[in-house]
PDB file of C-alpha atoms in Angstrom:
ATOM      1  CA  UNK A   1      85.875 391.776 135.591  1.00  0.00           C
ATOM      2  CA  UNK A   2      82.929 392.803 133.465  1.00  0.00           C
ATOM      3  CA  UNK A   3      81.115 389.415 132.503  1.00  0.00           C
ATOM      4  CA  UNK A   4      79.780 389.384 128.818  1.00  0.00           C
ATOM      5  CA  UNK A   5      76.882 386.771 128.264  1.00  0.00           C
ATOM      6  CA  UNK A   6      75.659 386.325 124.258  1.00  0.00           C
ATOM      7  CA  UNK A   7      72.353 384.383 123.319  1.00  0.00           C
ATOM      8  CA  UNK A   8      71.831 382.125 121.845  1.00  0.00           C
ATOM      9  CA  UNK A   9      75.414 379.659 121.685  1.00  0.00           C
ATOM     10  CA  UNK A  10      74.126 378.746 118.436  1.00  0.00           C
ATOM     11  CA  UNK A  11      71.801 379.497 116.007  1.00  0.00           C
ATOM     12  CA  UNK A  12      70.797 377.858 112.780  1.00  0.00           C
ATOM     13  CA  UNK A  13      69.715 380.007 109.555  1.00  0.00           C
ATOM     14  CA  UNK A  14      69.627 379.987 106.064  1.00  0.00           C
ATOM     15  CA  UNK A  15      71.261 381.806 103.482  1.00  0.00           C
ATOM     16  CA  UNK A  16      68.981 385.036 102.929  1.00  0.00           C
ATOM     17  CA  UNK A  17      67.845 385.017 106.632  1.00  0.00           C
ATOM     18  CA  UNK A  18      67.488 387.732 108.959  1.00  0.00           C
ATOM     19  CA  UNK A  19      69.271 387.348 112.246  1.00  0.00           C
ATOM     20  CA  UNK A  20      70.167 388.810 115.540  1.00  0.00           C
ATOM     21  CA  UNK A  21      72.851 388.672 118.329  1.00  0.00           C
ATOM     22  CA  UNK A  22      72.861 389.499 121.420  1.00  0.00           C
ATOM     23  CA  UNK A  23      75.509 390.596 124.243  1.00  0.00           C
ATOM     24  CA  UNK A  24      74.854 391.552 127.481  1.00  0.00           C
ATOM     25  CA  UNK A  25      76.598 392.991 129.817  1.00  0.00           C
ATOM     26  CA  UNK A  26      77.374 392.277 133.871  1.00  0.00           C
ATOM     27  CA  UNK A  27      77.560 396.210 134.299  1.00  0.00           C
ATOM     28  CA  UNK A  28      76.504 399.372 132.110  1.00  0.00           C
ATOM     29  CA  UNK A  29      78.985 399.920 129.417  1.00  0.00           C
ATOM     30  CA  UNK A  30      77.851 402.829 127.594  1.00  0.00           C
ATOM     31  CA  UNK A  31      78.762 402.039 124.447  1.00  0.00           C
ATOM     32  CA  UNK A  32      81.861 400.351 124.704  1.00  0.00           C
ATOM     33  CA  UNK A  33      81.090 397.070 122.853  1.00  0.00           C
ATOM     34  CA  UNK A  34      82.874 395.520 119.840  1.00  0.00           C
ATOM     35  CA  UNK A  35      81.814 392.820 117.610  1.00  0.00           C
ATOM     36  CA  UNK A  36      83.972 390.317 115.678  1.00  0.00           C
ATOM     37  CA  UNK A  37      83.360 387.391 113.167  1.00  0.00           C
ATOM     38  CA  UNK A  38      85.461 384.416 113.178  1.00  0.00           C
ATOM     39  CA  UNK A  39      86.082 382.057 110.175  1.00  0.00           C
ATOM     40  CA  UNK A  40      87.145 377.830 111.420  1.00  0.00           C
ATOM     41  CA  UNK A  41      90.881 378.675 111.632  1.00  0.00           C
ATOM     42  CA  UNK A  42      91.207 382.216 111.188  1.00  0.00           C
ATOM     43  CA  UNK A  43      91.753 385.022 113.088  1.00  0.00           C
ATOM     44  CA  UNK A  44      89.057 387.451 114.676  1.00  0.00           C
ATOM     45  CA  UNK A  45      87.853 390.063 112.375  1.00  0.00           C
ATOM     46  CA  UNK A  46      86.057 393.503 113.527  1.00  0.00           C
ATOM     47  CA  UNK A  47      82.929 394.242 112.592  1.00  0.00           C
ATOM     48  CA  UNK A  48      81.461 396.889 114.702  1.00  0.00           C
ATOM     49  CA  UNK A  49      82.929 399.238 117.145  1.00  0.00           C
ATOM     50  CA  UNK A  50      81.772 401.236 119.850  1.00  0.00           C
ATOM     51  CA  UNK A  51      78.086 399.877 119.544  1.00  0.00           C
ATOM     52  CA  UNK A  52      77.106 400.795 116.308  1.00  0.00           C
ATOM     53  CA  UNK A  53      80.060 402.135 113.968  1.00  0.00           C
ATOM     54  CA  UNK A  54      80.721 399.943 111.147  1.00  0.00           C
ATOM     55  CA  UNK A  55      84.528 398.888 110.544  1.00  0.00           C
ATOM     56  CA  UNK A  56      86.074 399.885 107.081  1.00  0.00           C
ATOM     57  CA  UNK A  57      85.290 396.878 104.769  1.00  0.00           C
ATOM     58  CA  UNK A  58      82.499 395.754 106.588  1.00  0.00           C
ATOM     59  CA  UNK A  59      79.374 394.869 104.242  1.00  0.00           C
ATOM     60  CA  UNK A  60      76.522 397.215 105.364  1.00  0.00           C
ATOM     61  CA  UNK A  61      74.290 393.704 106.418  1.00  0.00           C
ATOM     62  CA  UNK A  62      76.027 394.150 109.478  1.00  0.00           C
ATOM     63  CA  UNK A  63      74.353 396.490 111.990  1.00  0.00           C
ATOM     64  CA  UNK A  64      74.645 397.034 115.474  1.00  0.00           C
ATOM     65  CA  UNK A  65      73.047 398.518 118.248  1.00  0.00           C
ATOM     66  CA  UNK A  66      72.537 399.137 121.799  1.00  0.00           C
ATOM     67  CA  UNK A  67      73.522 400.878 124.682  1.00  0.00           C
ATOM     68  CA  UNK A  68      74.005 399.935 128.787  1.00  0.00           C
ATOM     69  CA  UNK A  69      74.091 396.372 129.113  1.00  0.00           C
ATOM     70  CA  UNK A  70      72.025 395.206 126.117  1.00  0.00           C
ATOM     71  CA  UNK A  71      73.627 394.980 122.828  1.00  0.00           C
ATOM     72  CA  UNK A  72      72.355 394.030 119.173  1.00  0.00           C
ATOM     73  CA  UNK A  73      74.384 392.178 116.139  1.00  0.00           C
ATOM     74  CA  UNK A  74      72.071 391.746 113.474  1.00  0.00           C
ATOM     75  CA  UNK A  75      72.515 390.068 109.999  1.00  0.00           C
ATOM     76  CA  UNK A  76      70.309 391.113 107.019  1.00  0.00           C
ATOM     77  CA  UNK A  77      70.357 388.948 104.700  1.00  0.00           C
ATOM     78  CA  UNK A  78      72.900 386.358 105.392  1.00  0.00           C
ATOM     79  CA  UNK A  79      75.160 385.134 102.921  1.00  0.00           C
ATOM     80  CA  UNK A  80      77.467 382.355 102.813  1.00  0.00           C
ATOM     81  CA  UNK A  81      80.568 383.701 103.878  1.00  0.00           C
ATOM     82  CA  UNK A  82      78.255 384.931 107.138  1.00  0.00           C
ATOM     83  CA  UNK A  83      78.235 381.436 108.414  1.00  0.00           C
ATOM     84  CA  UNK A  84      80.899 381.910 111.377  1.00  0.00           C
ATOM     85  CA  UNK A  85      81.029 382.378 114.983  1.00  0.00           C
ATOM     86  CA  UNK A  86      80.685 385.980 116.392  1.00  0.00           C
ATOM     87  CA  UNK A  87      82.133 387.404 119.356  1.00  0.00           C
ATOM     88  CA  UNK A  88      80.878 390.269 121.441  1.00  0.00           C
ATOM     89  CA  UNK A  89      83.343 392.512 123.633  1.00  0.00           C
ATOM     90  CA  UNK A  90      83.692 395.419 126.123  1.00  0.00           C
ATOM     91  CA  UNK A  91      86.097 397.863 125.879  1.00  0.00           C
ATOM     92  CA  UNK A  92      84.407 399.715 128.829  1.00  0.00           C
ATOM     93  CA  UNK A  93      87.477 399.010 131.318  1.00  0.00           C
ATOM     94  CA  UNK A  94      90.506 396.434 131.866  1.00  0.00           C
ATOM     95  CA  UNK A  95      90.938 393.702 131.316  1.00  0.00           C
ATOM     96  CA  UNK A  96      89.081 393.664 128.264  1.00  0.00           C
ATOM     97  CA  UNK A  97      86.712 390.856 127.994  1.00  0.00           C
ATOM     98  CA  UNK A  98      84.842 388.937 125.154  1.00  0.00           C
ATOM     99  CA  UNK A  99      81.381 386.763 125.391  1.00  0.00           C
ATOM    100  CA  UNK A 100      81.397 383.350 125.137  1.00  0.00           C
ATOM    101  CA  UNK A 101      80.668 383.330 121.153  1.00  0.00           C
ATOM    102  CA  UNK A 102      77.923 382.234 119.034  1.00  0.00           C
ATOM    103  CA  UNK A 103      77.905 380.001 116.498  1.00  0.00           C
ATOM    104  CA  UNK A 104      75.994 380.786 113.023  1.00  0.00           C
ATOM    105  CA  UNK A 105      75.343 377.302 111.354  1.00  0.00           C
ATOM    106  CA  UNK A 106      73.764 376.564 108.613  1.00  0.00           C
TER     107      UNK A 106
ATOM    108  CA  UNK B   1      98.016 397.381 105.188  1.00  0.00           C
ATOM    109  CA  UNK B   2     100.021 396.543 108.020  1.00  0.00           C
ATOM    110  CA  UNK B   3     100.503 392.597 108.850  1.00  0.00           C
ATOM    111  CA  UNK B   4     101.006 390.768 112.090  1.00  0.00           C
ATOM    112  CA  UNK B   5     103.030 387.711 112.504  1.00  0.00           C
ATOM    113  CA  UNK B   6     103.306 385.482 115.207  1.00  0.00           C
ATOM    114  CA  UNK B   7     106.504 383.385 115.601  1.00  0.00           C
ATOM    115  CA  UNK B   8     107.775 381.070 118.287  1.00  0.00           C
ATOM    116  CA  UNK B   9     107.900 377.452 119.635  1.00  0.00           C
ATOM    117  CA  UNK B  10     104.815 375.537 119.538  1.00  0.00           C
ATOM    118  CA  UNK B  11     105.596 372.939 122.119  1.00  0.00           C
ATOM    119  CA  UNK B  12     106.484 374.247 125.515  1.00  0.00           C
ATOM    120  CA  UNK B  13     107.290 371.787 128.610  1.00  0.00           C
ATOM    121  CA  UNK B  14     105.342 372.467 132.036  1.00  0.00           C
ATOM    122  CA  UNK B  15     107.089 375.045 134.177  1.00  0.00           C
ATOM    123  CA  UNK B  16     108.721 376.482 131.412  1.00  0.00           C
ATOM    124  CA  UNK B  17     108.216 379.624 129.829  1.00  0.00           C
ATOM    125  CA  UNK B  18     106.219 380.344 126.908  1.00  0.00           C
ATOM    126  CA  UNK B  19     108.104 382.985 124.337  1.00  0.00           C
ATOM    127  CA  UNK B  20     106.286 384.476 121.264  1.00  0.00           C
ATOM    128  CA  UNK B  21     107.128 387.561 119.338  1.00  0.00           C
ATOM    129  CA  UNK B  22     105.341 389.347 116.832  1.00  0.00           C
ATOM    130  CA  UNK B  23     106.414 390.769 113.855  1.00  0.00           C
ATOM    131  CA  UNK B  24     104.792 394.401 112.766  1.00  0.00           C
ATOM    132  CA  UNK B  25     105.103 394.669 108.602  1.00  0.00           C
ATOM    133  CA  UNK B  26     103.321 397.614 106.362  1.00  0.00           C
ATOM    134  CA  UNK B  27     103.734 400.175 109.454  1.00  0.00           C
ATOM    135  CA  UNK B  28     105.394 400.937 112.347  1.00  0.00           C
ATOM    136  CA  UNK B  29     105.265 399.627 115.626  1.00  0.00           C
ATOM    137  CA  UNK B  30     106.225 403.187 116.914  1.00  0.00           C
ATOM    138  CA  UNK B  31     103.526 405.174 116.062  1.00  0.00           C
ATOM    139  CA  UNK B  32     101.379 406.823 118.594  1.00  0.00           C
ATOM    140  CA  UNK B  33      98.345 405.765 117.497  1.00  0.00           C
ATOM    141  CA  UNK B  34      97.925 401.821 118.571  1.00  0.00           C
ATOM    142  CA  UNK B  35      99.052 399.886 121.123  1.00  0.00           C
ATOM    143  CA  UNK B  36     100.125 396.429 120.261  1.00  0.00           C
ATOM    144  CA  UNK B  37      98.498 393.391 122.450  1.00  0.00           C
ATOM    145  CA  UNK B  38      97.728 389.511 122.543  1.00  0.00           C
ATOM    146  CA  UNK B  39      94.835 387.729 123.242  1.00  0.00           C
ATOM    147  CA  UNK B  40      94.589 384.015 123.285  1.00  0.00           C
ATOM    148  CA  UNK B  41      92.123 381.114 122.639  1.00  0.00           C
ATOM    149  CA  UNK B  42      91.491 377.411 123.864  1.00  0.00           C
ATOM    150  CA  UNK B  43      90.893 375.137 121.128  1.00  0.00           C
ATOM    151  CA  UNK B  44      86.786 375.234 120.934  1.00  0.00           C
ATOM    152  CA  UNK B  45      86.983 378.328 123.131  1.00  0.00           C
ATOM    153  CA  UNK B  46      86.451 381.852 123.724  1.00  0.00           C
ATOM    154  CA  UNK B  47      88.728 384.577 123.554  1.00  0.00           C
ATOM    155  CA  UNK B  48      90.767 385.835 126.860  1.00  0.00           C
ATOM    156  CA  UNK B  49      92.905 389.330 126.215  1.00  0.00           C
ATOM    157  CA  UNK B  50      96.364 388.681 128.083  1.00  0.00           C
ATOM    158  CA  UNK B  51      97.623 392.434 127.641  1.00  0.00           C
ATOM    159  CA  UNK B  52      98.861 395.188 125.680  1.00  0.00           C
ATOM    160  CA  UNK B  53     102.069 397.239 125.214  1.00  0.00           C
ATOM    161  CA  UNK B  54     102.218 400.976 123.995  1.00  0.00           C
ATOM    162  CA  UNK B  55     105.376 402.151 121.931  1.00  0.00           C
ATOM    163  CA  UNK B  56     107.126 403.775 125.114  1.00  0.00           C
ATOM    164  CA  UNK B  57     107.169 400.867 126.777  1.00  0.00           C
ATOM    165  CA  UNK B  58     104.388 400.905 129.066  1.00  0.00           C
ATOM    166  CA  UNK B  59     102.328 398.170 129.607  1.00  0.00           C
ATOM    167  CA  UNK B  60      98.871 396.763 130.999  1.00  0.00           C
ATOM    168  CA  UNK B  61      98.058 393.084 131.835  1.00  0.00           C
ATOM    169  CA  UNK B  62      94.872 391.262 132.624  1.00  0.00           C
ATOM    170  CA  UNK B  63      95.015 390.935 136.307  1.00  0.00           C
ATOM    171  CA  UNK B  64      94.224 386.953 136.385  1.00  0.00           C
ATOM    172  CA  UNK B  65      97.673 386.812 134.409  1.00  0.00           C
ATOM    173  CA  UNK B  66      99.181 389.525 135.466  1.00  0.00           C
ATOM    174  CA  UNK B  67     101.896 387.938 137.906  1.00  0.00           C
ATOM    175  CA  UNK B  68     103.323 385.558 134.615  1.00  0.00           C
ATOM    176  CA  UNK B  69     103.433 387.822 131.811  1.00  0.00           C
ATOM    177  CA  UNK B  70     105.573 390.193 130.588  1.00  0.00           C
ATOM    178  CA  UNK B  71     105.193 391.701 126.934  1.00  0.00           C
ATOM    179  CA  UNK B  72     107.729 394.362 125.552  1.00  0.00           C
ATOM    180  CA  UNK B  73     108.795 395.833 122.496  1.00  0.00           C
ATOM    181  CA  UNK B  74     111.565 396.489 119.878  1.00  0.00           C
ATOM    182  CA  UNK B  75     110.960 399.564 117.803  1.00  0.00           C
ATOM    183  CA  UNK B  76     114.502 398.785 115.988  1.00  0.00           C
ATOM    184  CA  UNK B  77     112.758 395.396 114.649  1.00  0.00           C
ATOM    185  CA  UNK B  78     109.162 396.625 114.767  1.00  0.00           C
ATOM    186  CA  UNK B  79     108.297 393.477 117.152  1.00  0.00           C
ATOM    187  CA  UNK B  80     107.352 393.128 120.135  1.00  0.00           C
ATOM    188  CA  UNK B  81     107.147 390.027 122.166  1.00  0.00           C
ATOM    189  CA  UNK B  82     105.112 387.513 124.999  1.00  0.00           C
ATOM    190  CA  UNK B  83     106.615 385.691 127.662  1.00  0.00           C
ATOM    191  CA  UNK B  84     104.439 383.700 129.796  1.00  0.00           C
ATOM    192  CA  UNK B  85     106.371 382.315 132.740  1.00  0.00           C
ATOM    193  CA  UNK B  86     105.239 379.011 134.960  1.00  0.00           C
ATOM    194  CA  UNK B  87     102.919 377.461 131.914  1.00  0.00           C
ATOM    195  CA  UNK B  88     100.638 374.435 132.558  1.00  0.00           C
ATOM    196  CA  UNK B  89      98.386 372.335 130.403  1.00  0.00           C
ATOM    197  CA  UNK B  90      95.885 375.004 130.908  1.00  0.00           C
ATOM    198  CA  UNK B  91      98.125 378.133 128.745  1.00  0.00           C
ATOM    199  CA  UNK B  92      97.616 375.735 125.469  1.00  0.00           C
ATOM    200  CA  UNK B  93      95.796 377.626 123.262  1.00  0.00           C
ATOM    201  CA  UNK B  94      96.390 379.610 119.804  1.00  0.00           C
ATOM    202  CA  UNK B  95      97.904 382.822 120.669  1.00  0.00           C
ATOM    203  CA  UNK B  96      97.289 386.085 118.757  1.00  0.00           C
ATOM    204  CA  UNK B  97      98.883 389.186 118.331  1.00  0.00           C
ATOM    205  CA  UNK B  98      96.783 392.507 117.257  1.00  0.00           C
ATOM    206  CA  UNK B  99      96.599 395.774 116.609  1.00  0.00           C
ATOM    207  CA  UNK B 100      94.615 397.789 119.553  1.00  0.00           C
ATOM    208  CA  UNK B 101      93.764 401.718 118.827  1.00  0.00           C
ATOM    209  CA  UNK B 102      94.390 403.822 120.651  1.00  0.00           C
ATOM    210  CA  UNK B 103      91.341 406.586 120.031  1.00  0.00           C
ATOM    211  CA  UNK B 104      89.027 403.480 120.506  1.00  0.00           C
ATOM    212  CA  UNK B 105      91.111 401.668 123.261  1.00  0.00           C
ATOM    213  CA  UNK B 106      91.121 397.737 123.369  1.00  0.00           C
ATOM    214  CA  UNK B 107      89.310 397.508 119.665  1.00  0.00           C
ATOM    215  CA  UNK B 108      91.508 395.276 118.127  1.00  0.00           C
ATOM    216  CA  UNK B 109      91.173 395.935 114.440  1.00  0.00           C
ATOM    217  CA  UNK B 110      93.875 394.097 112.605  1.00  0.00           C
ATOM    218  CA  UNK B 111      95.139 390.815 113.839  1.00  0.00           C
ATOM    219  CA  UNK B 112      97.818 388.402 113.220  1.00  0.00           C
ATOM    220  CA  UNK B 113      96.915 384.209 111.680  1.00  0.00           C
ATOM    221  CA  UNK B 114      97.420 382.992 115.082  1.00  0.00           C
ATOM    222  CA  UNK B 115     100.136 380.378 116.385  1.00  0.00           C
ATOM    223  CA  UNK B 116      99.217 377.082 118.483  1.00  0.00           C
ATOM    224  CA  UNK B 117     101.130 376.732 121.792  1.00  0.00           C
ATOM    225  CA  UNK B 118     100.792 373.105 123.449  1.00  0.00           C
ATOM    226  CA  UNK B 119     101.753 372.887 126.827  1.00  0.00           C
ATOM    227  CA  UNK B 120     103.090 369.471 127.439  1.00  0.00           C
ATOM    228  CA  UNK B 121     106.253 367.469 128.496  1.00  0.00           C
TER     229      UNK B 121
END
């Protein structure tokens, strides 16, 4: 299995902060690497697919980047409804696996 | 929009097995473009994908779960369904079902709330 590793677990910011995620991978992935916000008691939401696209929805804040093993979630100017924990995942091959998550705290 | 709904008991007994289904509303489960999958999370966890089921039946599992699951589908109720044979303390978690495309395999772009599933006698 492909091994996904994010940094930092947690991360504290304010509200107007710029911040970045990262995701790297055990193996090259090209640019099969997802990214999704989660809400205390909700359900995963996509963000960014295949590297860099932005999902449908998304606010344009969200960017990401990066290719291989190294991969990129950054924030622009957080906003409240940013505070969350974010997931990073390959889509490279099966089975399918997601990073351990970081947490974006106030 | 379509809408994912997980239903099922949320107390299963050790050695039992787990059942969930899934309920597809606002499209259907028979189109050719997503394949229809569930992914699972420990409380204060990360996520683990269990597997995915396309509308002709055909299936792929993650390989560390592989030998206990079996997901399959009813086009006639637009559901489609987990069963998770052999379940200890370590299959509670809140199970998901989601929408995976199929032009961007395994990105998992609409999801359902999520049902808890204790394991315990």
């Amino acid at each position: 299995d492909i091994q996904m590793t994010q940094s930092p677990s947690s991360l504290s910011a304010s509200v107007g902060d710029r911040v970045t995620i990262t995701c790297r991978a055990s193996q090259t992935i090209s640019v099969y690497l997802n990214w999704y916000q989660q809400q205390p008691g909700k359900a995963p939401k996509l963000l960014i697919h295949v590297a860099t696209g932005l999902q449908s929805g998304v606010p344009s804040r969200f960017r990401g980047s990066g290719s291989g093993t190294d991969f990129t979630l950054t924030i622009s100017s957080l906003q409240p409804e940013d505070f969350a924990t974010y997931y990073c995942q390959q889509t490279y091959s099966r089975p399918y696996t997601f990073g351990q998550g970081t947490k974006l705290e106030i | 929009q379509v809408q994912l709904q997980e239903s099922g008991p949320g107390l299963v007994k050790p050695s039992q097995t787990l059942s969930l289904t899934c309920t597809v509303s606002g499209g259907s489960i028979s189109t050719d473009s997503y394949y229809w999958s569930w992914i699972r999370q420990p409380a204060g966890k990360g996520l683990e994908w269990i597997g995915r089921i396309y509308t002709s039946g055909s299936t792929d599992y993650n390989p560390s779960l592989k030998s206990r699951v079996t997901i399959s589908v009813d086009t006639s109720k637009n559901q489609f369904s987990l069963k998770l044979s052999s379940v200890t303390a370590a299959d509670t978690a809140v199970y998901y079902c989601a929408r995976d495309q199929v032009a961007l395999t395994g990105t998992l772009d609409s999801w359902g709330q999520g049902t808890l599933v204790t394991v315990s006698s």
